[in-house]
Structure formats: C-alpha cells, structure tokens
Short mmCIF file of C-alpha atoms in Angstrom, two decimals:
data_model
loop_
_atom_site.label_atom_id
_atom_site.label_comp_id
_atom_site.label_asym_id
_atom_site.label_seq_id
_atom_site.Cartn_x
_atom_site.Cartn_y
_atom_site.Cartn_z
CA UNK A 143 36.44 65.00 59.46
CA UNK A 144 32.96 65.28 58.02
CA UNK A 145 33.99 68.38 56.06
CA UNK A 146 37.01 66.57 54.58
CA UNK A 147 34.86 63.61 53.49
CA UNK A 148 32.34 65.96 51.95
CA UNK A 149 35.06 67.72 49.94
CA UNK A 150 36.47 64.37 48.76
CA UNK A 151 33.01 63.18 47.73
CA UNK A 152 32.39 66.41 45.84
CA UNK A 153 35.73 66.14 44.03
CA UNK A 154 35.03 62.54 42.98
CA UNK A 155 31.57 63.50 41.72
CA UNK A 156 32.98 66.36 39.65
CA UNK A 157 35.66 64.06 38.19
CA UNK A 158 33.12 61.42 37.19
CA UNK A 159 30.84 64.04 35.67
CA UNK A 160 33.70 65.37 33.56
CA UNK A 161 34.64 61.83 32.49
CA UNK A 162 31.04 61.05 31.47
CA UNK A 163 30.84 64.19 29.35
CA UNK A 164 33.96 63.12 27.43
CA UNK A 165 32.85 59.56 26.57
CA UNK A 166 29.07 60.05 26.44
CA UNK A 167 29.04 60.02 22.65
CA UNK A 168 30.75 56.61 22.48
CA UNK A 169 28.83 53.39 23.19
CA UNK A 170 30.18 50.98 25.77
CA UNK A 171 32.31 48.20 24.33
CA UNK A 172 30.54 44.84 23.81
CA UNK A 173 31.75 41.63 25.43
CA UNK A 174 30.97 38.84 22.94
CA UNK A 175 32.33 35.99 25.08
CA UNK A 176 30.34 37.16 28.08
CA UNK A 177 27.23 37.43 25.92
CA UNK A 178 27.79 33.91 24.54
CA UNK A 179 28.25 32.53 28.06
CA UNK A 180 25.08 34.30 29.16
CA UNK A 181 23.13 32.86 26.24
CA UNK A 182 24.49 29.38 26.99
CA UNK A 183 23.48 29.61 30.64
CA UNK A 184 20.04 30.86 29.66
CA UNK A 185 19.62 27.95 27.25
CA UNK A 186 20.75 25.44 29.88
CA UNK A 187 18.29 26.72 32.47
CA UNK A 188 15.45 27.23 30.03
CA UNK A 189 15.61 23.89 28.22
CA UNK A 190 17.11 21.89 31.09
CA UNK A 191 19.87 19.38 30.53
CA UNK A 192 18.89 15.74 30.52
CA UNK A 193 18.16 14.76 34.09
CA UNK A 194 19.41 11.40 35.26
CA UNK A 195 16.83 8.99 36.70
CA UNK A 196 16.55 9.31 40.48
CA UNK A 197 18.96 6.73 41.99
CA UNK A 198 17.24 3.39 42.50
CA UNK A 199 18.83 2.76 45.91
CA UNK A 200 17.58 6.10 47.21
CA UNK A 201 14.13 5.40 45.78
CA UNK A 202 14.08 1.99 47.42
CA UNK A 203 15.15 3.36 50.81
CA UNK A 204 12.56 6.14 50.72
CA UNK A 205 9.79 3.74 49.64
CA UNK A 206 10.65 1.39 52.54
CA UNK A 207 10.24 4.28 54.98
CA UNK A 208 6.99 5.26 53.25
CA UNK A 209 5.59 1.72 53.48
CA UNK A 210 6.50 1.61 57.19
CA UNK A 211 4.74 4.96 57.74
CA UNK A 212 7.90 6.70 58.93
CA UNK A 213 8.43 10.48 58.63
CA UNK A 214 9.92 11.56 55.28
CA UNK A 215 12.05 14.56 54.38
CA UNK A 216 11.20 16.64 51.32
CA UNK A 217 13.89 14.90 49.23
CA UNK A 218 12.67 11.47 50.41
CA UNK A 219 9.13 12.33 49.32
CA UNK A 220 10.58 13.18 45.92
CA UNK A 221 12.26 9.75 45.76
CA UNK A 222 8.90 8.15 46.58
CA UNK A 223 7.20 10.18 43.83
CA UNK A 224 9.83 8.89 41.39
CA UNK A 225 9.50 5.27 42.55
CA UNK A 226 5.76 4.74 42.23
CA UNK A 227 6.29 2.30 39.33
CA UNK A 228 9.15 0.41 41.03
CA UNK A 229 8.56 -3.22 41.92
CA UNK A 230 10.56 -5.97 43.54
CA UNK A 231 10.33 -9.74 43.89
CA UNK A 232 8.35 -9.32 47.11
CA UNK A 233 6.00 -6.44 46.39
CA UNK A 234 4.37 -4.80 43.40
CA UNK A 235 4.51 -1.09 42.51
CA UNK A 236 2.69 1.52 44.56
CA UNK A 237 0.77 2.36 41.39
CA UNK A 238 -1.02 -0.98 41.75
CA UNK A 239 -2.01 -0.42 45.40
CA UNK A 240 -4.98 1.92 45.85
CA UNK A 241 -4.45 2.30 49.59
CA UNK A 242 -0.78 3.22 49.33
CA UNK A 243 -1.33 5.61 46.45
CA UNK A 244 -4.14 7.21 48.43
CA UNK A 245 -1.50 8.56 50.82
CA UNK A 246 0.55 9.83 47.85
CA UNK A 247 -2.53 11.52 46.41
CA UNK A 248 -3.18 13.32 49.70
CA UNK A 249 0.45 14.52 49.93
CA UNK A 250 0.48 15.78 46.33
CA UNK A 251 -2.92 17.45 46.72
CA UNK A 252 -1.76 19.27 49.85
CA UNK A 253 1.39 20.49 48.10
CA UNK A 254 -0.69 21.73 45.18
CA UNK A 255 -3.15 23.46 47.48
CA UNK A 256 -0.35 25.20 49.40
CA UNK A 257 1.65 25.86 46.24
CA UNK A 258 4.58 23.86 47.56
CA UNK A 259 4.84 21.38 44.67
CA UNK A 260 8.20 22.06 43.00
CA UNK A 261 9.24 21.39 39.45
CA UNK A 262 11.49 18.56 40.69
CA UNK A 263 8.53 17.00 42.51
CA UNK A 264 6.46 17.21 39.33
CA UNK A 265 9.24 15.65 37.23
CA UNK A 266 9.52 12.80 39.73
CA UNK A 267 5.80 12.09 39.31
CA UNK A 268 6.29 12.16 35.52
CA UNK A 269 9.11 9.61 35.85
CA UNK A 270 6.69 7.19 37.52
CA UNK A 271 3.85 8.03 35.12
CA UNK A 272 5.85 7.28 31.99
CA UNK A 273 7.86 4.48 33.60
CA UNK A 274 4.88 2.32 34.60
CA UNK A 275 5.23 -1.05 32.86
CA UNK A 276 1.97 -1.80 31.09
CA UNK A 277 0.73 -1.90 27.50
CA UNK A 278 -2.58 -0.48 28.73
CA UNK A 279 -1.81 1.75 31.72
CA UNK A 280 -5.17 3.51 31.43
CA UNK A 281 -6.94 0.34 32.60
CA UNK A 282 -5.37 0.95 36.03
CA UNK A 283 -7.50 3.47 38.02
CA UNK A 284 -4.53 4.34 40.26
CA UNK A 285 -2.44 5.31 37.24
CA UNK A 286 -5.36 7.41 35.98
CA UNK A 287 -5.45 9.18 39.35
CA UNK A 288 -1.73 9.92 39.00
CA UNK A 289 -2.45 11.32 35.54
CA UNK A 290 -4.89 13.79 37.07
CA UNK A 291 -2.44 14.73 39.82
CA UNK A 292 0.22 15.48 37.20
CA UNK A 293 -2.16 17.71 35.22
CA UNK A 294 -3.05 19.69 38.35
CA UNK A 295 0.58 19.69 39.45
CA UNK A 296 1.74 21.26 36.20
CA UNK A 297 -0.77 24.07 36.60
CA UNK A 298 0.53 24.61 40.15
CA UNK A 299 4.21 24.69 39.11
CA UNK A 300 3.42 27.00 36.20
CA UNK A 301 1.50 29.40 38.44
CA UNK A 302 4.51 29.76 40.74
CA UNK A 303 6.70 31.15 37.93
CA UNK A 304 6.96 34.85 37.21
CA UNK A 305 7.20 34.17 33.47
CA UNK A 306 6.47 31.21 31.21
CA UNK A 307 9.65 29.27 30.50
CA UNK A 308 10.53 27.26 27.42
CA UNK A 309 10.03 23.85 29.08
CA UNK A 310 6.54 24.93 30.15
CA UNK A 311 5.63 25.89 26.60
CA UNK A 312 6.82 22.48 25.37
CA UNK A 313 4.82 20.60 28.02
CA UNK A 314 1.76 22.77 27.37
CA UNK A 315 2.04 22.04 23.64
CA UNK A 316 2.07 18.30 24.38
CA UNK A 317 -0.57 18.32 27.13
CA UNK A 318 -2.27 15.42 25.33
CA UNK A 319 0.38 13.20 26.98
CA UNK A 320 -1.55 13.54 30.22
CA UNK A 321 -4.93 12.65 28.74
CA UNK A 322 -6.80 9.51 27.65
CA UNK A 323 -5.39 9.92 24.12
CA UNK A 324 -1.76 10.04 25.21
CA UNK A 325 0.54 9.35 22.27
CA UNK A 326 -2.08 9.39 19.50
CA UNK A 327 -1.40 12.93 18.31
CA UNK A 328 2.37 12.42 18.43
CA UNK A 329 1.97 9.20 16.46
CA UNK A 330 -0.07 10.99 13.80
CA UNK A 331 2.40 13.89 13.66
CA UNK A 332 5.32 11.51 13.28
CA UNK A 333 3.48 9.60 10.54
CA UNK A 334 2.70 12.84 8.70
CA UNK A 335 6.33 13.93 8.87
CA UNK A 336 5.53 16.93 11.07
CA UNK A 337 7.95 15.82 13.80
CA UNK A 338 10.73 13.25 14.05
CA UNK A 339 12.96 14.24 16.98
CA UNK A 340 11.31 13.99 20.40
CA UNK A 341 14.52 14.24 22.43
CA UNK A 342 13.67 17.64 23.95
CA UNK A 343 10.27 16.43 25.11
CA UNK A 344 11.81 13.19 26.38
CA UNK A 345 14.31 15.17 28.45
CA UNK A 346 11.84 17.61 29.93
CA UNK A 347 9.07 15.15 30.77
CA UNK A 348 11.37 12.39 32.11
CA UNK A 349 10.22 9.76 29.59
CA UNK A 350 12.24 6.49 29.76
CA UNK A 351 13.19 4.75 26.50
CA UNK A 352 11.07 1.76 27.53
CA UNK A 353 7.94 3.80 28.25
CA UNK A 354 4.49 2.69 27.20
CA UNK A 355 4.24 6.09 25.47
CA UNK A 356 6.71 5.08 22.75
CA UNK A 357 4.75 1.88 22.17
CA UNK A 358 1.58 3.93 21.66
CA UNK A 359 3.24 6.42 19.36
CA UNK A 360 4.73 3.70 17.18
CA UNK A 361 1.57 1.58 17.25
CA UNK A 362 -0.23 4.50 15.58
CA UNK A 363 2.62 5.03 13.11
CA UNK A 364 2.90 1.33 12.21
CA UNK A 365 -0.83 0.91 11.67
CA UNK A 366 -0.97 3.93 9.34
CA UNK A 367 1.72 2.44 7.07
CA UNK A 368 -0.70 -0.26 5.92
CA UNK A 369 -3.37 2.32 5.03
CA UNK A 370 -1.18 3.98 2.37
CA UNK A 371 -1.81 3.13 -1.26
CA UNK A 372 1.09 1.88 -3.37
CA UNK A 373 2.07 5.28 -4.77
CA UNK A 374 1.99 7.03 -1.39
CA UNK A 375 3.92 4.22 0.26
CA UNK A 376 6.67 4.30 -2.39
CA UNK A 377 7.23 7.98 -1.56
CA UNK A 378 6.97 7.64 2.21
CA UNK A 379 8.82 4.49 3.24
CA UNK A 380 12.30 6.15 3.21
CA UNK A 381 10.95 8.55 5.88
CA UNK A 382 9.88 5.62 8.04
CA UNK A 383 13.32 4.02 7.77
CA UNK A 384 14.89 7.34 8.81
CA UNK A 385 12.59 7.43 11.85
CA UNK A 386 13.84 3.94 12.68
CA UNK A 387 17.42 5.19 12.56
CA UNK A 388 16.52 7.96 15.01
CA UNK A 389 14.68 5.50 17.27
CA UNK A 390 16.70 2.25 17.05
CA UNK A 391 14.45 0.44 19.53
CA UNK A 392 11.69 0.49 16.90
CA UNK A 393 13.79 -0.08 13.78
CA UNK A 394 12.89 -3.77 13.61
CA UNK A 395 9.16 -3.02 13.85
CA UNK A 396 9.34 -0.25 11.23
CA UNK A 397 11.48 -2.33 8.88
CA UNK A 398 9.13 -5.28 9.28
CA UNK A 399 6.09 -3.12 8.51
CA UNK A 400 7.76 -1.51 5.47
CA UNK A 401 8.88 -4.84 4.00
CA UNK A 402 5.46 -6.40 4.61
CA UNK A 403 3.71 -3.43 2.98
CA UNK A 404 6.19 -3.49 0.08
CA UNK A 405 5.40 -7.17 -0.45
CA UNK A 406 1.73 -6.23 -0.91
CA UNK A 407 2.57 -3.60 -3.55
CA UNK A 408 2.31 -4.12 -7.30
CA UNK A 409 6.00 -3.25 -7.67
CA UNK A 410 7.27 -5.82 -5.16
CA UNK A 411 9.48 -7.53 -7.76
CA UNK A 412 11.41 -4.28 -8.22
CA UNK A 413 14.16 -4.39 -5.57
CA UNK A 414 14.41 -1.55 -3.07
CA UNK A 415 18.10 -0.96 -2.35
CA UNK A 416 17.20 1.00 0.80
CA UNK A 417 15.03 -1.72 2.33
CA UNK A 418 17.40 -4.47 1.22
CA UNK A 419 20.51 -2.82 2.65
CA UNK A 420 18.78 -1.73 5.88
CA UNK A 421 17.50 -5.26 6.44
CA UNK A 422 20.95 -6.69 5.69
CA UNK A 423 22.55 -4.30 8.19
CA UNK A 424 20.02 -5.10 10.93
CA UNK A 425 19.15 -8.77 10.40
CA UNK A 426 22.01 -10.16 8.32
CA UNK A 427 21.52 -11.92 5.01
CA UNK A 428 18.27 -13.86 4.56
CA UNK A 429 20.20 -16.21 2.28
CA UNK A 430 22.51 -17.43 5.05
CA UNK A 431 20.60 -20.46 6.18
CA UNK A 432 21.71 -20.26 9.80
CA UNK A 433 20.47 -16.65 9.93
CA UNK A 434 17.17 -17.05 8.16
CA UNK A 435 15.30 -17.82 11.38
CA UNK A 436 16.14 -14.34 12.64
CA UNK A 437 14.37 -12.91 9.61
CA UNK A 438 11.32 -15.04 10.30
CA UNK A 439 11.02 -13.44 13.73
CA UNK A 440 10.06 -10.21 11.97
CA UNK A 441 8.49 -11.09 8.60
CA UNK A 442 6.63 -13.99 7.05
CA UNK A 443 8.19 -16.46 4.63
CA UNK A 444 6.71 -14.79 1.54
CA UNK A 445 8.26 -11.45 2.53
CA UNK A 446 11.60 -13.11 3.25
CA UNK A 447 11.43 -14.85 -0.14
CA UNK A 448 10.86 -11.48 -1.82
CA UNK A 449 14.09 -10.08 -0.36
CA UNK A 450 16.01 -13.28 -1.14
CA UNK A 451 14.92 -12.82 -4.77
CA UNK A 452 16.22 -9.23 -4.68
CA UNK A 453 19.61 -10.51 -3.57
CA UNK A 454 19.55 -13.24 -6.21
CA UNK A 455 18.84 -10.74 -9.00
CA UNK A 456 21.61 -8.44 -7.83
CA UNK A 457 24.05 -11.34 -7.48
CA UNK A 458 23.30 -12.54 -11.00
CA UNK A 459 23.72 -9.06 -12.46
CA UNK A 460 27.00 -8.58 -10.59
CA UNK A 461 28.22 -12.00 -11.64
CA UNK A 462 27.49 -11.69 -15.34
CA UNK A 463 28.38 -7.99 -15.63
CA UNK A 464 30.99 -7.05 -13.03
CA UNK A 465 32.65 -10.47 -12.68
CA UNK A 466 32.69 -11.44 -16.33
CA UNK A 467 36.42 -12.23 -16.23
CA UNK A 468 38.33 -11.74 -19.47
CA UNK A 469 35.31 -12.24 -21.71
CA UNK A 470 32.37 -10.11 -22.76
CA UNK A 471 29.14 -10.28 -20.79
CA UNK A 472 27.19 -13.43 -21.62
CA UNK A 473 23.76 -11.79 -21.84
CA UNK A 474 22.04 -15.05 -22.70
CA UNK A 475 23.13 -16.66 -19.41
CA UNK A 476 22.14 -13.57 -17.43
CA UNK A 477 18.74 -13.50 -19.14
CA UNK A 478 18.26 -17.22 -18.59
CA UNK A 479 18.90 -17.31 -14.84
CA UNK A 480 17.05 -14.06 -14.09
CA UNK A 481 13.90 -15.93 -15.13
CA UNK A 482 14.36 -18.12 -12.03
CA UNK A 483 15.58 -15.45 -9.59
CA UNK A 484 12.29 -15.31 -7.69
CA UNK A 485 12.65 -19.03 -6.92
CA UNK A 486 16.23 -18.85 -5.68
CA UNK A 487 16.44 -19.41 -1.94
CA UNK A 488 20.21 -18.98 -1.86
CA UNK A 489 22.98 -17.48 -4.00
CA UNK A 490 26.71 -17.30 -3.38
CA UNK A 491 29.36 -15.56 -5.47
CA UNK A 492 32.78 -17.23 -5.38
CA UNK A 493 35.41 -14.72 -6.51
CA UNK A 494 38.65 -15.52 -8.29
CA UNK A 495 41.99 -13.86 -7.55
CA UNK A 496 41.49 -10.96 -9.99
CA UNK A 497 38.08 -9.97 -8.59
CA UNK A 498 39.25 -10.48 -5.01
CA UNK A 499 42.15 -8.06 -5.37
CA UNK A 500 40.68 -5.52 -7.82
CA UNK A 501 40.90 -2.03 -6.25
CA UNK A 502 38.66 -0.26 -8.76
CA UNK A 503 35.69 1.62 -7.36
CA UNK A 504 33.02 -0.85 -8.52
CA UNK A 505 34.79 -3.87 -7.04
CA UNK A 506 35.58 -2.16 -3.73
CA UNK A 507 31.94 -1.08 -3.40
CA UNK A 508 30.71 -4.58 -4.26
CA UNK A 509 32.92 -6.26 -1.65
CA UNK A 510 32.07 -3.70 1.03
CA UNK A 511 28.32 -3.96 0.47
CA UNK A 512 28.31 -7.76 0.39
CA UNK A 513 30.54 -8.58 3.35
CA UNK A 514 29.90 -12.13 4.49
CA UNK A 515 28.02 -13.00 1.30
CA UNK A 516 30.84 -14.24 -0.94
CA UNK A 517 33.70 -16.76 -0.91
CA UNK A 518 37.12 -17.04 -2.53
CA UNK A 519 37.76 -19.37 -5.48
CA UNK A 520 41.00 -21.35 -5.27
CA UNK A 521 42.76 -23.59 -7.76
CA UNK A 522 41.31 -21.76 -10.77
CA UNK A 523 42.58 -19.27 -13.37
CA UNK A 524 42.72 -15.83 -11.73
CA UNK A 525 40.05 -14.39 -14.05
CA UNK A 526 37.50 -17.13 -13.34
CA UNK A 527 34.61 -16.75 -10.86
CA UNK A 528 31.67 -18.94 -9.89
CA UNK A 529 28.11 -18.45 -8.68
CA UNK A 530 26.14 -21.03 -6.69
CA UNK A 531 22.34 -20.83 -7.04
CA UNK A 532 19.84 -22.90 -5.08
CA UNK A 533 16.48 -23.48 -6.74
CA UNK A 534 14.23 -25.87 -4.88
CA UNK A 535 16.31 -28.85 -3.75
CA UNK A 536 19.18 -28.30 -6.18
CA UNK A 537 22.43 -26.34 -6.45
CA UNK A 538 23.40 -24.94 -9.86
CA UNK A 539 27.03 -23.85 -10.30
CA UNK A 540 27.89 -21.47 -13.16
CA UNK A 541 31.33 -20.06 -14.06
CA UNK A 542 32.22 -16.70 -15.58
CA UNK A 543 35.00 -18.13 -17.74
CA UNK A 544 33.90 -19.41 -21.14
CA UNK A 545 34.04 -23.13 -21.91
CA UNK A 546 32.72 -24.17 -18.46
CA UNK A 547 29.60 -26.29 -18.12
CA UNK A 548 26.91 -25.64 -15.50
CA UNK A 549 27.05 -28.30 -12.76
CA UNK A 550 23.89 -29.49 -10.98
CA UNK A 551 23.96 -31.11 -7.52
CA UNK A 552 21.32 -32.27 -5.07
CA UNK A 553 21.59 -29.68 -2.27
CA UNK A 554 21.20 -32.16 0.58
CA UNK A 555 24.04 -34.30 -0.85
CA UNK A 556 26.21 -31.43 -2.03
CA UNK A 557 29.91 -32.36 -2.37
CA UNK A 558 30.91 -28.89 -1.15
CA UNK A 559 30.00 -26.69 1.81
CA UNK A 560 28.67 -23.35 0.49
CA UNK A 561 29.30 -21.68 3.85
CA UNK A 562 33.09 -22.05 3.54
CA UNK A 563 35.11 -18.86 3.10
CA UNK A 564 37.15 -20.50 0.31
CA UNK A 565 36.04 -23.10 -2.23
CA UNK A 566 38.37 -24.92 -4.59
CA UNK A 567 37.59 -25.30 -8.27
CA UNK A 568 37.83 -29.06 -7.80
CA UNK A 569 35.08 -28.93 -5.16
CA UNK A 570 32.67 -27.11 -7.46
CA UNK A 571 33.51 -29.28 -10.47
CA UNK A 572 32.88 -32.93 -9.58
CA UNK A 573 31.42 -34.70 -12.64
CA UNK A 574 30.97 -38.10 -10.92
CA UNK A 575 28.80 -36.55 -8.19
CA UNK A 576 26.89 -34.11 -10.40
CA UNK A 577 23.32 -34.87 -11.42
CA UNK A 578 24.03 -33.11 -14.71
CA UNK A 579 26.68 -31.15 -16.60
CA UNK A 580 24.79 -28.70 -18.79
CA UNK A 581 26.80 -27.25 -21.67
CA UNK A 582 26.15 -23.80 -23.19
CA UNK A 583 25.79 -24.94 -26.79
CA UNK A 584 24.43 -24.46 -29.33
CA UNK A 585 24.23 -20.68 -28.90
CA UNK A 586 20.86 -18.93 -29.39
CA UNK A 587 20.33 -16.54 -32.30
CA UNK A 588 19.50 -13.81 -29.76
CA UNK A 589 20.35 -13.58 -26.01
CA UNK A 590 16.65 -13.33 -25.11
CA UNK A 591 15.39 -16.20 -27.27
CA UNK A 592 14.76 -19.49 -25.49
CA UNK A 593 16.42 -21.75 -28.02
CA UNK A 594 19.64 -23.69 -28.35
CA UNK A 595 21.21 -24.41 -24.97
CA UNK A 596 18.56 -22.32 -23.17
CA UNK A 597 15.86 -24.68 -24.41
CA UNK A 598 17.95 -27.68 -23.32
CA UNK A 599 18.42 -26.15 -19.87
CA UNK A 600 14.64 -25.66 -19.57
CA UNK A 601 14.09 -29.34 -20.37
CA UNK A 602 16.63 -30.39 -17.72
CA UNK A 603 15.13 -28.11 -15.06
CA UNK A 604 11.62 -29.37 -15.83
CA UNK A 605 12.92 -32.90 -15.36
CA UNK A 606 13.95 -31.77 -11.86
CA UNK A 607 10.49 -30.29 -11.24
CA UNK A 608 11.50 -26.65 -11.80
CA UNK A 609 9.58 -24.40 -14.17
CA UNK A 610 9.12 -20.69 -14.75
CA UNK A 611 6.71 -19.02 -12.32
CA UNK A 612 4.47 -16.06 -13.03
CA UNK A 613 5.30 -12.50 -12.02
CA UNK A 614 3.82 -13.15 -8.58
CA UNK A 615 6.27 -15.96 -8.02
CA UNK A 616 7.00 -15.07 -4.39
CA UNK A 617 3.88 -16.97 -3.44
CA UNK A 618 0.25 -15.90 -3.74
CA UNK A 619 -0.98 -12.96 -1.73
CA UNK A 620 -3.24 -15.42 0.08
CA UNK A 621 -1.80 -18.86 0.62
CA UNK A 622 -3.57 -21.88 -0.84
CA UNK A 623 -4.49 -22.91 2.68
CA UNK A 624 -6.14 -19.55 3.29
CA UNK A 625 -8.11 -19.81 0.06
CA UNK A 626 -9.59 -23.15 1.12
CA UNK A 627 -10.56 -22.23 4.67
CA UNK A 628 -13.26 -19.90 5.97
CA UNK A 629 -12.48 -16.30 6.90
CA UNK A 630 -12.99 -17.11 10.57
CA UNK A 631 -10.35 -19.86 10.44
CA UNK A 632 -8.01 -17.64 8.44
CA UNK A 633 -8.28 -14.89 11.05
CA UNK A 634 -7.67 -17.27 13.96
CA UNK A 635 -4.61 -18.61 12.20
CA UNK A 636 -3.37 -15.08 11.44
CA UNK A 637 -3.58 -13.82 15.03
CA UNK A 638 -2.50 -16.97 16.86
CA UNK A 639 0.59 -15.22 18.24
CA UNK A 640 -1.40 -12.65 20.26
CA UNK A 641 -4.54 -12.45 22.42
CA UNK A 642 -7.55 -11.09 20.55
CA UNK A 643 -11.33 -10.67 20.43
CA UNK A 644 -13.57 -11.21 17.40
CA UNK A 645 -16.88 -9.42 16.74
CA UNK A 646 -18.63 -10.83 13.68
CA UNK A 647 -21.70 -8.79 12.68
CA UNK A 648 -21.79 -9.83 9.03
CA UNK A 649 -25.02 -11.74 9.57
CA UNK A 650 -26.69 -8.45 10.51
CA UNK A 651 -25.18 -6.54 7.61
CA UNK A 652 -22.27 -5.28 9.71
CA UNK A 653 -18.54 -5.84 9.67
CA UNK A 654 -16.12 -8.50 10.82
CA UNK A 655 -13.94 -6.91 13.54
CA UNK A 656 -10.78 -8.12 15.26
CA UNK A 657 -9.42 -6.40 18.38
CA UNK A 658 -5.82 -7.26 19.34
CA UNK A 659 -4.76 -6.98 22.99
CA UNK A 660 -1.28 -5.77 22.04
CA UNK A 661 0.78 -4.78 19.02
CA UNK A 662 2.11 -7.77 17.07
CA UNK A 663 3.75 -7.18 13.70
CA UNK A 664 3.10 -10.63 12.26
CA UNK A 665 -0.56 -10.63 13.32
CA UNK A 666 -1.16 -7.13 11.92
CA UNK A 667 0.57 -8.03 8.66
CA UNK A 668 -1.51 -11.20 8.33
CA UNK A 669 -4.76 -9.28 8.94
CA UNK A 670 -3.75 -6.67 6.36
CA UNK A 671 -3.20 -9.43 3.81
CA UNK A 672 -6.70 -10.72 4.54
CA UNK A 673 -8.10 -7.30 3.60
CA UNK A 674 -8.62 -5.88 7.11
CA UNK A 675 -8.23 -2.15 7.74
CA UNK A 676 -7.59 -0.31 11.00
CA UNK A 677 -10.44 1.52 12.71
CA UNK A 678 -9.76 5.27 12.89
CA UNK A 679 -7.67 6.24 15.94
CA UNK A 680 -7.72 2.63 17.18
CA UNK A 681 -4.51 1.04 15.88
CA UNK A 682 -5.26 -2.37 17.43
CA UNK A 683 -8.81 -2.70 16.06
CA UNK A 684 -9.36 -4.01 12.49
CA UNK A 685 -12.42 -4.50 10.30
CA UNK A 686 -13.59 -5.76 6.92
CA UNK A 687 -16.94 -6.51 5.31
#
C-alpha cells in the first residue's frame, strides 16, 4: 500500500514539474475585481467606517451597575467609558464626580499597564472626552485627568499594533486635540485654508457634531476674520462661506461675521451677490418686515440696513432695466431713486402679466432668485409693472409704463397691503388717499442732472423730512450714542449679552482689555467696531489702547 502511494505521489510530482516548465515563462493572470475588493477591504479597515455612538440605553444600564459597584463585563466597561459625559435629571455626569471618575482612572490605568486597553475602549473614552457639554471643559480637573488617560491610552493601543495604521497616523498628526490647546491649531489651519474637511478625523476620534471642539475651532476662525484688512477680507470671505456650507451648524456664525466685517469695509456700499444670496437663503429677506427680527438675531441694525440697501439697489436696477415694459429705460428715474437706495427699508416689485409669464433667461433667473420678494399686478396693461419703495415713514409707488405719476402714501396708513401676493392697479393708484402725486415733467436735459421733475421731487421729499445722505448712509460706524458716552460705558453696552471681565490699565500706560466668558457674535462685532483687537491665540480676549 505504501509503495503504491509512493508511486502515485512520484507521478503527480513529475506531472506538476512538467506543467510548470511549460507555463513558467508566462505570468499568472491578474484578477482585477479581486484586487479591487482587497483594496476596498483594506481601506475600510484602515480608515474605519463611521462608528455609531454607543447605544444610550446600554450606556445607562452599565453606568447604573457601575454606580452600584456591581461587577462589569468588558463590554459593560466600554459602555461606561462611553457614558462618562452622560447626565440625567437626577444625577450629573461621572466627569463631574471626582470620586466616581477615580474608579474609572484606576481601571483605565490597569488596562494600560497590562496592555489590555483596546482600540474600542480608547474610542469610547474619546466619545466622552469630546461629548462633554461645557464651553470651558479644561476648567474641570476630572476632564483634564481623562485627557491624560486618553493620551496614555493611545500610546498603549499604538504599541500593541505590529504596524502603524492610517487612523493612528491621523490621530498622531492631530495630537494637539488632547492637549491644553485643543482646537487652536485646527482653527488656524482652517482659517489659513490649509484644511476644510475634518470628516475623517471626526469619524476616527468619535467627535460629536455638538462637541466643544467645534466651538473652539470656529471661535478661532471667527476671531481671525476681524483681523483681516479690507483687501485680504475681500479675497477671503468666499472661502469662509464655503466652510459654512461644509459645516452648516456654523453657517449663521460665519455669515454673521462676514457681513459684520463687510459693513466695516470701505467698499460696503458695493453689494456682494454671494453674501446677499447666502443670507437670503439662510435667513430670508431682511425686507420682509415679519422676518426682519430673525436677521437681528445675527447682525446689528446697521449691518441689516446695509443688506436692505443692496436689495433696494438691485430691485431698482431690475425695475428700470429689466421691467421697463414697452418703453426705453428711463435712466433719469433710475438715477434719481438710486440716490435714496441706502435709506430704503423695504422694496417690492409688482410684476405685470408680461413680466410674470416671460420665459426668457433673464426673467426666469430674476423670478427664481427673488422668490417671495415680488407680487403680481392685476387690473393693469400687461406691459406695466410697479415698484413700492419705503423711505422713512412713507411708501413711494412708481410705474414702469410712461405717463404714470409717482404716488406717495404714509406707510402706517397705507391703502394697500404690500405683503399681498397680488395687488390691483386701483389699490396702488388712489389719488384721494395719496399724500402727493408727483409727475415726471418737465424732463431734465440729462438723466443725471437734478433739474426739472427731479428737482421738484427733491423739494417734495425734503418737505417729508427726507434728504440725500452721504456715502456712509447706513449709519455711522459708531452710533451717536457711542460718540457721546465714555469708552467704559460703550464697552458695557456692547457686551451686555454675555458675561465678561474688564481690565483697564490705561491709567498706568497699559491697555483696555475685555475678556468674554463665551463666544457671542454681536458682542464681538460691537467690540471690533469700537477698535478692539483679539489677543494672539486668545479668541475671547480683546484689547485697545
């Protein structure tokens, strides 16, 4: 039997040897699908798919056992590690109890010492570290102890691996996250345009969207915006808006900072289509009176007025150019009303049948971009359109069709509701209720000369208390109230929405410093307008001479 097996084995060996000699010159065929699958698996294990937060019910059950000093399994310990920041109506988080965390610290230290701390254990600790609800977590000594445990734990997990994996390289690169300066470097890198997408880091390090880390990163970024000069800011603000799109939670803060900084620039009367459209998409129209309060949650009245003026200018240009009806553009009327655009708190275009149904590219784009900001004109010739402008306490109604007077009404006693989706010609033209019917005659010798009917209009508007403002017509950079009060009073008024500390060393030749307890867009913007600058690497501390 043995001899027969030996012969069979020898025959097989000879056959294989002969086969190898025949095909030895040809390489083995490649398997592209298998290689792709292998690469995909490698990428999945190296980079790690986004891990779901440890289930809250399991965390709660494990923490109850931990609090009652009951034995825990390895997976239950992991749930406790992940629930250190959890709190309920009855008890606070373990991270605010030195005695309870002392037991955690001992368990983690023993696992590190015996090299039993797993990657999943370490990630659970990270989930608690980044999930702790506090604007200043580093003021909590227990949280600081957890920070140290995580640093040591990472070294332990890394030492257990036979080779350095991709996730380890990413964590090592961002080791600052587990130091006293957590978030500062990332904030600077994001501001400098070096990074924008942090999704990989967020996945690996178990960082919740609501983490204090994001607040720190964006506090640094927001404070740096106000340190840019006008030229730098004009080049950079589109990048900040793009960051806001990638991080929607912070879009309002970034948009607020960009609009506030734009308002401080010398070119603030030049509309920014990007800022205007982004603000319209996120906050609605500042001209819709019922919506204006939502704007004032994010920016001050002067900034809101700047954007309202942008809309007014665009509306006037659309009205007198795009919606000119069957006549040529009346450049004199466009020129006349543009002089008052920075005083217009409200504008409404009322489109006739032709403009409403026009399918040409310009009209389609206009209607799409201004959804909710125009009405339909009924009872009028199809080519006619109207524009309602509010300046001060008065409505002015102009028509695109020639031969129509401009009607003036007291806004509070207006005979029509400007918020209606359709307005009739008879509503807009009510001579008995109008304060004035201003006719466009005689014509000026040149569209830009204030003579003829333009001079008459000026006289009528002055009678109503309305006159041309200077280029800075959005309101002075410092309000009249601020100019009359001391700097100390101005500062207290500026930061009234947030807790703060003041250090005034001007009497000793030093600086006037303000330290905010937390990030507040309106307070920061107000301090910037008063000439304060941020202290390096301290986004909540401001100074001026």
